[in-house]
Short mmCIF file of C-alpha atoms in Angstrom, two decimals:
data_model
loop_
_atom_site.label_atom_id
_atom_site.label_comp_id
_atom_site.label_asym_id
_atom_site.label_seq_id
_atom_site.Cartn_x
_atom_site.Cartn_y
_atom_site.Cartn_z
CA MET A 270 70.10 146.04 132.86
CA LYS A 271 73.79 146.88 132.44
CA ARG A 272 74.72 143.74 134.37
CA SER A 273 72.37 141.64 132.24
CA LEU A 274 73.94 142.98 129.03
CA LEU A 275 77.44 142.24 130.40
CA THR A 276 76.36 138.73 131.31
CA LEU A 277 74.85 138.25 127.84
CA SER A 278 78.06 139.41 126.14
CA PHE A 279 80.12 137.14 128.41
CA PHE A 280 78.07 134.04 127.56
CA ALA A 281 78.06 134.96 123.86
CA GLY A 282 81.82 135.37 123.88
CA LEU A 283 82.28 132.13 125.82
CA ALA A 284 80.04 130.19 123.44
CA ALA A 285 81.88 131.60 120.39
CA TRP A 286 85.26 130.76 121.89
CA ALA A 287 84.15 127.27 122.78
CA SER A 288 82.82 126.58 119.32
CA ALA A 289 86.09 127.77 117.78
CA GLN A 290 88.17 125.33 119.71
CA SER A 291 89.47 122.36 117.75
CA PRO A 292 88.43 119.09 119.28
CA SER A 293 91.43 117.24 117.83
CA VAL A 294 94.34 116.33 120.05
CA GLY A 295 97.54 114.48 119.19
CA PRO A 296 97.55 110.71 119.01
CA SER A 297 97.97 108.68 122.15
CA PRO A 298 101.23 106.76 122.62
CA ALA A 299 99.33 103.55 121.77
CA GLU A 300 98.06 105.05 118.54
CA GLU A 301 101.51 106.39 117.71
CA LEU A 302 103.00 102.97 118.34
CA LYS A 303 100.36 101.26 116.18
CA MET A 304 101.21 103.61 113.33
CA LEU A 305 104.95 103.02 113.77
CA LYS A 306 104.35 99.28 113.57
CA ALA A 307 102.27 99.74 110.38
CA ASN A 308 104.73 102.03 108.71
CA GLY A 309 108.18 101.08 110.11
CA THR A 310 109.36 99.16 107.04
CA LEU A 311 108.05 101.83 104.65
CA MET A 312 109.69 104.65 106.69
CA GLU A 313 113.05 102.88 106.76
CA ASP A 314 112.72 102.36 103.00
CA LEU A 315 111.93 106.04 102.45
CA LEU A 316 114.81 107.03 104.63
CA GLY A 317 117.11 104.97 102.40
CA HIS A 318 115.68 106.78 99.35
CA GLY A 319 116.24 110.11 101.14
CA VAL A 320 119.93 109.26 101.62
CA ARG A 321 120.25 108.41 97.91
CA VAL A 322 118.40 111.59 96.92
CA ALA A 323 120.75 113.65 99.09
CA ASP A 324 123.79 111.92 97.58
CA ALA A 325 122.63 112.59 94.02
CA ASN A 326 124.56 115.40 92.44
CA THR A 327 122.44 116.44 89.47
CA PRO A 328 118.71 117.10 88.93
CA LEU A 329 118.52 114.04 86.67
CA ASP A 330 120.05 111.84 89.39
CA ARG A 331 117.67 113.26 91.96
CA ALA A 332 114.71 112.69 89.65
CA GLU A 333 115.77 109.02 89.23
CA LYS A 334 116.01 108.57 92.99
CA CYS A 335 112.61 110.20 93.50
CA ARG A 336 111.17 107.73 91.02
CA ASP A 337 112.55 104.90 93.19
CA ALA A 338 110.90 106.43 96.25
CA SER A 339 107.58 106.69 94.33
CA ALA A 340 107.87 102.99 93.50
CA SER A 341 108.10 102.14 97.20
CA LEU A 342 104.93 104.11 97.91
CA LYS A 343 103.14 102.49 94.97
CA ARG A 344 104.05 99.03 96.44
CA ALA A 345 102.72 100.16 99.82
CA ILE A 346 99.37 101.22 98.13
CA GLU A 347 99.13 97.79 96.53
CA ASP A 348 99.68 96.18 99.94
CA ALA A 349 97.00 98.32 101.52
CA GLY A 350 94.20 96.13 100.22
CA ASP A 351 90.71 97.64 100.45
CA ASP A 352 91.48 100.11 103.18
CA PRO A 353 90.40 103.58 101.98
CA ASP A 354 92.11 105.51 104.76
CA ARG A 355 95.41 103.84 104.13
CA ILE A 356 95.13 104.24 100.35
CA VAL A 357 94.30 107.92 100.69
CA GLU A 358 97.25 108.56 103.02
CA LEU A 359 99.74 106.74 100.82
CA ALA A 360 98.39 108.18 97.56
CA GLU A 361 98.78 111.68 98.98
CA HIS A 362 102.39 110.92 99.88
CA LEU A 363 102.99 109.54 96.44
CA ALA A 364 101.54 112.70 94.93
CA ALA A 365 103.81 114.81 97.16
CA ILE A 366 107.00 112.98 96.07
CA ILE A 367 106.01 113.38 92.41
CA ARG A 368 104.85 117.01 92.70
CA ASP A 369 107.67 118.28 94.99
CA GLY A 370 110.57 115.94 94.09
CA LEU A 371 110.32 114.18 90.76
CA ALA A 372 108.59 116.85 88.62
CA PRO A 373 110.74 119.87 89.54
CA ASN A 374 113.99 117.91 89.13
CA LEU A 375 112.89 116.54 85.80
CA ALA A 376 111.97 120.06 84.69
CA THR A 377 115.39 121.41 85.73
CA ALA A 378 117.10 118.47 84.01
CA ARG A 379 115.16 119.18 80.86
CA ASP A 380 116.34 122.77 80.85
CA GLN A 381 119.94 121.75 81.42
CA ILE A 382 120.31 118.73 79.19
CA HIS A 383 120.17 119.38 75.50
CA PRO A 384 119.51 116.97 72.64
CA GLY A 385 122.69 115.26 71.61
CA SER A 386 124.35 115.66 75.01
CA GLN A 387 125.64 112.66 76.97
CA ASP A 388 122.70 112.53 79.44
CA TYR A 389 119.97 113.16 76.94
CA GLY A 390 119.29 109.51 76.23
CA ARG A 391 119.16 108.76 79.97
CA MET A 392 116.74 111.58 80.56
CA SER A 393 114.60 110.51 77.64
CA LYS A 394 114.44 106.95 79.02
CA LEU A 395 113.51 108.20 82.51
CA HIS A 396 110.79 110.37 81.00
CA THR A 397 109.25 107.38 79.21
CA GLU A 398 109.45 105.27 82.38
CA VAL A 399 107.81 107.97 84.46
CA ARG A 400 104.92 108.21 81.98
CA GLN A 401 104.47 104.43 82.17
CA ASP A 402 104.62 104.61 85.97
CA PHE A 403 101.58 106.92 86.11
CA ALA A 404 99.37 104.35 84.48
CA LEU A 405 100.56 101.81 87.09
CA TYR A 406 100.01 104.29 89.97
CA GLN A 407 96.43 104.84 88.84
CA GLN A 408 95.89 101.09 88.61
CA ALA A 409 97.30 100.60 92.10
CA ILE A 410 94.41 102.67 93.49
CA PRO A 411 91.33 100.42 93.60
CA SER A 412 88.43 101.52 91.53
CA ASP A 413 85.97 99.03 93.03
CA GLY A 414 85.03 97.76 96.50
CA LYS A 415 84.87 99.95 99.57
CA SER A 416 87.82 102.03 98.39
CA GLY A 417 86.44 102.52 94.92
CA ARG A 418 83.26 103.97 96.36
CA SER A 419 85.10 106.34 98.71
CA SER A 420 84.97 110.02 97.68
CA ARG A 421 88.30 110.58 99.46
CA VAL A 422 89.97 107.88 97.41
CA LYS A 423 88.60 109.56 94.30
CA ASP A 424 90.01 112.89 95.55
CA ALA A 425 93.37 111.23 96.17
CA ARG A 426 93.38 109.79 92.63
CA GLN A 427 92.70 113.27 91.35
CA LYS A 428 95.54 114.72 93.35
CA LEU A 429 97.83 112.09 91.90
CA SER A 430 96.70 112.98 88.41
CA GLU A 431 97.38 116.65 89.10
CA ALA A 432 100.86 115.79 90.39
CA GLY A 433 101.51 113.74 87.29
CA ALA A 434 100.47 116.62 85.09
CA ARG A 435 103.33 118.65 86.53
CA VAL A 436 105.89 116.37 84.95
CA PRO A 437 107.11 118.36 81.97
CA ALA A 438 107.01 117.09 78.44
CA MET A 439 110.27 116.34 76.70
CA LYS A 440 111.77 118.91 74.40
CA GLU A 441 111.91 117.69 70.84
CA MET B 1129 106.28 135.19 111.27
CA LYS B 1130 107.30 137.56 114.08
CA CYS B 1131 109.74 136.26 116.65
CA GLU B 1132 107.33 137.02 119.50
CA VAL B 1133 104.58 134.98 117.83
CA ALA B 1134 107.00 132.14 117.11
CA GLN B 1135 108.26 132.05 120.69
CA ASN B 1136 104.71 132.12 122.07
CA ARG B 1137 103.83 129.21 119.83
CA LEU B 1138 106.89 127.32 120.96
CA LEU B 1139 105.83 127.77 124.52
CA ALA B 1140 102.31 126.61 123.77
CA LEU B 1141 103.46 123.34 122.18
CA SER B 1142 102.67 120.25 124.18
CA ASP B 1143 105.85 118.76 122.84
CA PRO B 1144 108.50 121.30 121.72
CA ASN B 1145 110.00 118.68 119.36
CA ARG B 1146 106.81 118.57 117.31
CA ALA B 1147 106.65 122.08 115.92
CA PRO B 1148 104.57 122.58 112.77
CA ASP B 1149 106.52 123.06 109.56
CA GLU B 1150 106.04 126.84 109.25
CA LEU B 1151 107.19 127.36 112.83
CA ARG B 1152 110.18 125.12 112.29
CA ALA B 1153 111.00 127.06 109.14
CA HIS B 1154 111.09 130.28 111.13
CA VAL B 1155 113.08 128.79 113.94
CA SER B 1156 115.69 127.33 111.67
CA ALA B 1157 116.10 130.71 109.96
CA CYS B 1158 116.22 132.87 113.10
CA ALA B 1159 119.12 132.62 115.50
CA GLY B 1160 117.19 134.19 118.42
CA CYS B 1161 114.26 131.84 118.13
CA ARG B 1162 116.61 128.90 117.67
CA ALA B 1163 118.23 129.72 121.01
CA PHE B 1164 114.81 130.17 122.52
CA ALA B 1165 113.62 126.78 121.11
CA ALA B 1166 116.72 125.07 122.46
CA GLY B 1167 115.93 126.54 125.88
CA VAL B 1168 112.31 125.32 125.70
CA GLN B 1169 113.48 121.83 124.72
CA LYS B 1170 116.01 121.79 127.55
CA LEU B 1171 113.42 122.94 130.02
CA ASP B 1172 111.04 120.19 128.83
CA VAL B 1173 113.68 117.53 129.47
CA LEU B 1174 114.64 118.98 132.85
CA LEU B 1175 111.00 119.22 133.95
CA ALA B 1176 110.35 115.60 132.97
CA SER B 1177 113.29 114.43 135.03
CA LEU B 1178 112.47 116.58 138.06
CA PRO B 1179 111.98 114.44 141.11
CA VAL B 1180 108.61 114.79 142.84
CA PRO B 1181 109.06 115.59 146.55
CA PRO B 1182 107.30 113.33 149.05
CA SER B 1183 103.95 114.78 150.10
CA PRO B 1184 102.61 114.07 153.66
CA ALA B 1185 99.17 115.31 152.65
CA LYS B 1186 99.05 112.93 149.68
CA ALA B 1187 100.17 110.03 151.85
CA ALA B 1188 97.48 110.84 154.45
CA PHE B 1189 94.83 111.10 151.74
CA LEU B 1190 95.82 107.74 150.24
CA GLN B 1191 95.74 106.21 153.71
CA ARG B 1192 92.20 107.49 154.26
CA VAL B 1193 91.05 106.12 150.85
CA ALA B 1194 92.67 102.74 151.58
CA ALA B 1195 91.07 102.62 155.08
CA ALA B 1196 87.66 103.40 153.64
CA GLY B 1197 87.69 100.12 151.65
CA PRO B 1198 86.17 99.46 148.29
CA VAL B 1199 82.53 100.12 149.27
CA ILE B 1200 80.89 103.43 148.39
CA HIS B 1201 78.64 104.29 151.34
CA VAL B 1202 76.98 107.41 150.08
CA LYS B 1203 75.49 107.51 146.56
CA PRO B 1204 74.88 110.92 144.97
CA LYS B 1205 71.19 111.71 144.60
CA ARG B 1206 70.06 111.40 140.92
CA ASP B 1207 67.67 114.32 141.29
CA SER B 1208 70.16 116.60 143.06
CA ALA B 1209 69.95 119.11 140.15
CA VAL B 1210 66.45 119.95 141.22
CA ASP B 1211 67.95 121.53 144.31
CA LEU B 1212 69.31 124.31 142.14
CA LEU B 1213 65.83 125.65 141.47
CA PRO B 1214 65.44 127.42 144.86
CA ALA B 1215 68.83 128.99 144.37
CA PHE B 1216 67.94 130.33 140.93
CA ALA B 1217 64.55 131.41 142.21
CA ARG B 1218 66.20 133.85 144.57
CA LYS B 1219 66.15 137.47 143.46
CA GLY B 1220 68.13 138.20 140.29
CA ARG B 1221 69.36 134.68 139.58
CA TRP B 1222 66.85 134.07 136.76
CA GLN B 1223 68.19 137.13 134.97
CA TYR B 1224 71.67 135.53 134.60
CA ALA B 1225 70.26 132.15 133.65
CA SER B 1226 67.99 133.56 131.00
CA ALA B 1227 70.77 135.79 129.70
CA GLY B 1228 73.06 132.76 129.30
CA LEU B 1229 70.26 130.85 127.54
CA ALA B 1230 69.55 133.76 125.23
CA ALA B 1231 73.22 134.03 124.29
CA ALA B 1232 73.41 130.35 123.55
CA VAL B 1233 70.28 130.60 121.34
CA LEU B 1234 71.74 133.62 119.52
CA VAL B 1235 75.07 131.89 118.81
CA ALA B 1236 73.27 128.73 117.68
CA ALA B 1237 70.96 130.71 115.42
CA GLY B 1238 73.89 132.61 113.95
CA TRP B 1239 75.76 129.36 113.29
CA PHE B 1240 72.78 127.75 111.58
CA ALA B 1241 72.19 130.88 109.51
CA LEU B 1242 75.79 130.88 108.31
CA SER B 1243 76.28 127.14 107.79
CA GLY B 1244 72.84 125.82 107.14
CA THR B 1245 71.97 127.71 103.98
CA LYS B 1246 72.91 124.96 101.52
CA PRO B 1247 72.50 121.26 101.93
CA GLN B 1248 75.70 119.55 103.02
CA THR B 1249 76.68 115.96 102.31
CA LYS B 1250 77.98 114.11 105.33
CA PRO B 1251 81.80 113.94 105.02
CA GLU B 1252 83.50 110.62 105.29
CA PRO B 1253 85.22 110.15 108.66
CA MET B 1254 88.93 110.54 108.36
CA ALA B 1255 91.37 108.18 110.11
CA ARG B 1256 94.34 109.68 111.84
CA LYS B 1257 97.41 109.98 109.59
CA HIS B 1258 100.86 109.02 110.73
CA ASP B 1259 102.74 112.21 111.43
CA LEU B 1260 106.22 110.62 111.30
CA LEU B 1261 105.52 108.96 107.95
CA ASN B 1262 104.31 112.34 106.65
CA LYS B 1263 107.53 113.89 107.89
CA GLN B 1264 109.61 111.17 106.21
CA VAL B 1265 107.89 111.90 102.92
CA GLN B 1266 108.55 115.63 103.40
CA THR B 1267 112.19 114.85 104.17
CA VAL B 1268 112.58 113.04 100.83
CA ALA B 1269 110.79 115.90 99.00
CA SER B 1270 112.87 118.53 100.79
CA LEU B 1271 116.10 116.68 100.02
CA ALA B 1272 115.06 116.54 96.37
CA LYS B 1273 114.80 120.33 96.43
CA ALA B 1274 117.93 120.91 98.49
CA ASP B 1275 120.79 121.37 96.08
CA THR B 1276 123.61 122.30 98.48
CA PRO B 1277 125.13 120.52 101.53
CA PRO B 1278 124.01 123.29 103.97
CA LYS B 1279 120.39 122.88 102.83
CA ARG B 1280 120.64 119.09 103.13
CA LEU B 1281 122.23 119.35 106.54
CA ASP B 1282 119.26 121.47 107.56
CA VAL B 1283 116.79 118.84 106.34
CA TRP B 1284 118.65 116.01 108.09
CA SER B 1285 118.70 118.00 111.34
CA GLY B 1286 114.92 118.23 111.13
CA ALA B 1287 114.73 114.46 110.50
CA ALA B 1288 116.84 113.79 113.60
CA ASP B 1289 114.50 115.93 115.68
CA ASP B 1290 111.40 114.14 114.29
CA LEU B 1291 112.89 110.81 115.44
CA ARG B 1292 113.70 112.24 118.84
CA ALA B 1293 110.08 113.32 119.27
CA GLU B 1294 108.78 109.91 118.16
CA THR B 1295 111.07 108.20 120.59
CA LYS B 1296 109.78 110.35 123.42
CA ALA B 1297 106.19 109.65 122.42
CA ILE B 1298 106.38 105.88 122.52
CA TYR B 1299 109.31 104.79 124.73
CA LYS B 1300 107.04 103.99 127.73
CA ILE B 1301 105.03 101.30 125.86
CA ALA B 1302 107.27 100.24 122.97
CA GLN B 1303 108.91 96.85 122.72
CA ASP B 1304 112.59 96.36 121.86
CA ASP B 1305 111.79 95.61 118.17
CA GLU B 1306 109.80 98.82 117.72
CA MET B 1307 112.53 100.85 119.45
CA LYS B 1308 115.07 99.18 117.16
CA VAL B 1309 113.29 100.67 114.10
CA LEU B 1310 113.83 104.15 115.57
CA THR B 1311 117.43 103.38 116.53
CA ARG B 1312 118.23 102.22 112.99
CA MET B 1313 116.57 105.28 111.54
CA LEU B 1314 118.48 107.65 113.86
CA GLN B 1315 121.74 105.86 112.96
CA LYS B 1316 121.02 106.32 109.29
CA VAL B 1317 120.06 109.99 109.69
CA ILE B 1318 123.22 110.74 111.67
CA TYR B 1319 125.87 108.68 109.79
CA GLU B 1320 124.47 108.74 106.23
CA GLY B 1321 122.75 112.10 106.43
CA LEU B 1322 124.18 114.60 108.85
CA LEU B 1323 127.81 113.49 108.90
CA LYS B 1324 128.01 112.97 105.12
CA GLN B 1325 126.65 116.47 104.43
CA ALA B 1326 128.78 118.02 107.15
CA GLU B 1327 131.89 116.66 105.42
CA LEU B 1328 130.72 118.33 102.21
CA LEU B 1329 130.15 121.79 103.69
CA PRO B 1330 132.05 124.30 101.61
CA ASP B 1331 135.10 125.98 103.13
CA ALA B 1332 134.28 129.16 101.27
CA ASP B 1333 132.24 130.65 104.09
CA PRO B 1334 133.92 129.57 107.35
CA ALA B 1335 131.52 131.59 109.58
CA GLU B 1336 128.43 129.97 107.98
CA ARG B 1337 130.10 126.53 108.17
CA GLN B 1338 130.85 127.01 111.87
CA ARG B 1339 127.28 128.26 112.57
CA LEU B 1340 125.73 125.23 110.88
CA LEU B 1341 128.01 122.72 112.55
CA THR B 1342 127.68 124.33 115.97
CA ARG B 1343 123.89 124.24 115.68
CA THR B 1344 123.87 120.58 114.60
CA ILE B 1345 126.25 119.64 117.38
CA ALA B 1346 123.84 121.31 119.86
CA GLN B 1347 120.94 119.37 118.37
CA LEU B 1348 122.73 116.06 118.75
CA LYS B 1349 123.70 117.01 122.30
CA ALA B 1350 120.02 117.59 123.02
CA THR B 1351 119.16 114.13 121.59
CA GLU B 1352 121.99 112.58 123.62
CA THR B 1353 120.80 114.24 126.85
CA GLU B 1354 117.15 113.44 126.24
CA THR B 1355 117.64 109.77 125.38
CA ALA B 1356 120.00 109.37 128.35
CA GLU B 1357 117.43 110.93 130.70
CA LEU B 1358 114.67 108.78 129.27
CA SER B 1359 116.73 105.62 129.57
CA LYS B 1360 116.98 106.16 133.33
CA VAL B 1361 113.20 106.09 133.76
CA ALA B 1362 112.26 103.85 130.83
CA PRO B 1363 110.77 100.36 131.16
CA PRO B 1364 113.26 97.54 130.49
CA ASN B 1365 111.78 96.92 127.00
CA SER B 1366 113.00 100.25 125.61
CA GLN B 1367 115.96 100.94 127.86
CA LYS B 1368 118.54 99.13 125.73
CA GLN B 1369 117.68 101.03 122.56
CA LEU B 1370 117.55 104.40 124.36
CA ILE B 1371 121.08 103.74 125.61
CA ARG B 1372 122.06 102.78 122.06
CA MET B 1373 120.55 106.05 120.76
CA THR B 1374 122.48 108.01 123.34
CA GLU B 1375 125.68 106.36 122.10
CA ILE B 1376 124.91 107.07 118.46
CA ALA B 1377 124.01 110.69 119.16
CA ARG B 1378 127.23 111.09 121.24
CA ASP B 1379 129.35 109.53 118.54
CA GLY B 1380 127.78 111.67 115.85
CA ARG B 1381 128.29 114.76 117.94
CA THR B 1382 131.97 113.89 118.54
CA LYS B 1383 132.52 113.31 114.84
CA LEU B 1384 130.85 116.58 113.95
CA GLN B 1385 133.08 118.31 116.49
CA THR B 1386 136.09 116.84 114.74
CA ILE B 1387 134.86 118.11 111.40
CA LEU B 1388 134.35 121.53 112.94
CA ASP B 1389 137.81 121.60 114.52
CA LYS B 1390 139.43 120.38 111.30
CA GLY B 1391 138.06 123.36 109.44
CA ALA B 1392 138.95 125.91 112.09
#
């Protein structure tokens, strides 16, 4: 009886452990290479933006450079055609740049630059451009076809909207 | 994260250059774990380059297989599983089998009870996302948040490591053009990222400056060593770029050393 109970607990533990294991493993070298081929130009482009972001000395400068990086990702989304997976991946990256790069730097710039100061006009112009960009970003994500029907593309669009909502309003 | 946990996770990684972000954050902030990670990476490189000794047993086995020819003489019986029945029928065996079955039923019932209470829509299958592209985006976002040269140096160090890991992942099957992309990226990270920020490190805290530069020099040394080792065993298509990467890493390391010595 005792042995049966032990066996029972062993199998139960084993089954629980096995079901908890993640089936996912890393990509194979061939998959990795395929992704490098698909994204090589975009990655080199982003790296260039990274260099310019790092060279920027003020939050306003950094926000401008982040906007440039966002534009690269928007172009990549437009080039993705009707491929929902690709659109979702790129839209999430675009949302990350806006949420973690553009919005916080624009918020800091807004706190530092006051009306009438030298940079205020520049910041105001950037603000207007960023607002206009959002409309274009949303348009870049297809609303019809295979991608338009995808719930994940809809989620990605929502994430992009949420990231856009983090961009602070201008102080009057 | 505790150091013990971090170090165990480092050991469990299939590729020590591909640590998750939270682990990398701990490692970059903890001198002990950094040293440990460097050791793990070195070990990984050394193990990969370890020569396999000749094995007489393997040679004899291969000879036997070759001598047997391509014909399979004995096919396994399709109904061989039925032979297990007499074994289970022996005293006590059924107890174990039924206990195992009961456990499986219990776990399955529990799982259905927990997950099957509300109707679920079938999720859309997700394609694999490109990890290096994700890291590039994170690099841009992190640089946008990094407002000092030490923080930017840290981000660029991570970017150099990401490229090293990617190189290791694909060098066996990549063509020269694909390797060139990685070479150009490494060049940019080292010359326009690391070296530029290293020049800007403030002199106000010499000890911190020395720590950062020494760590970055060690990282580039690891890249140099690894790409040099890989170039020795790489197929001709990727060899040239691996050698080029070694030269870039060596040059970057030498220039960083000059910056370090200048400030000393």
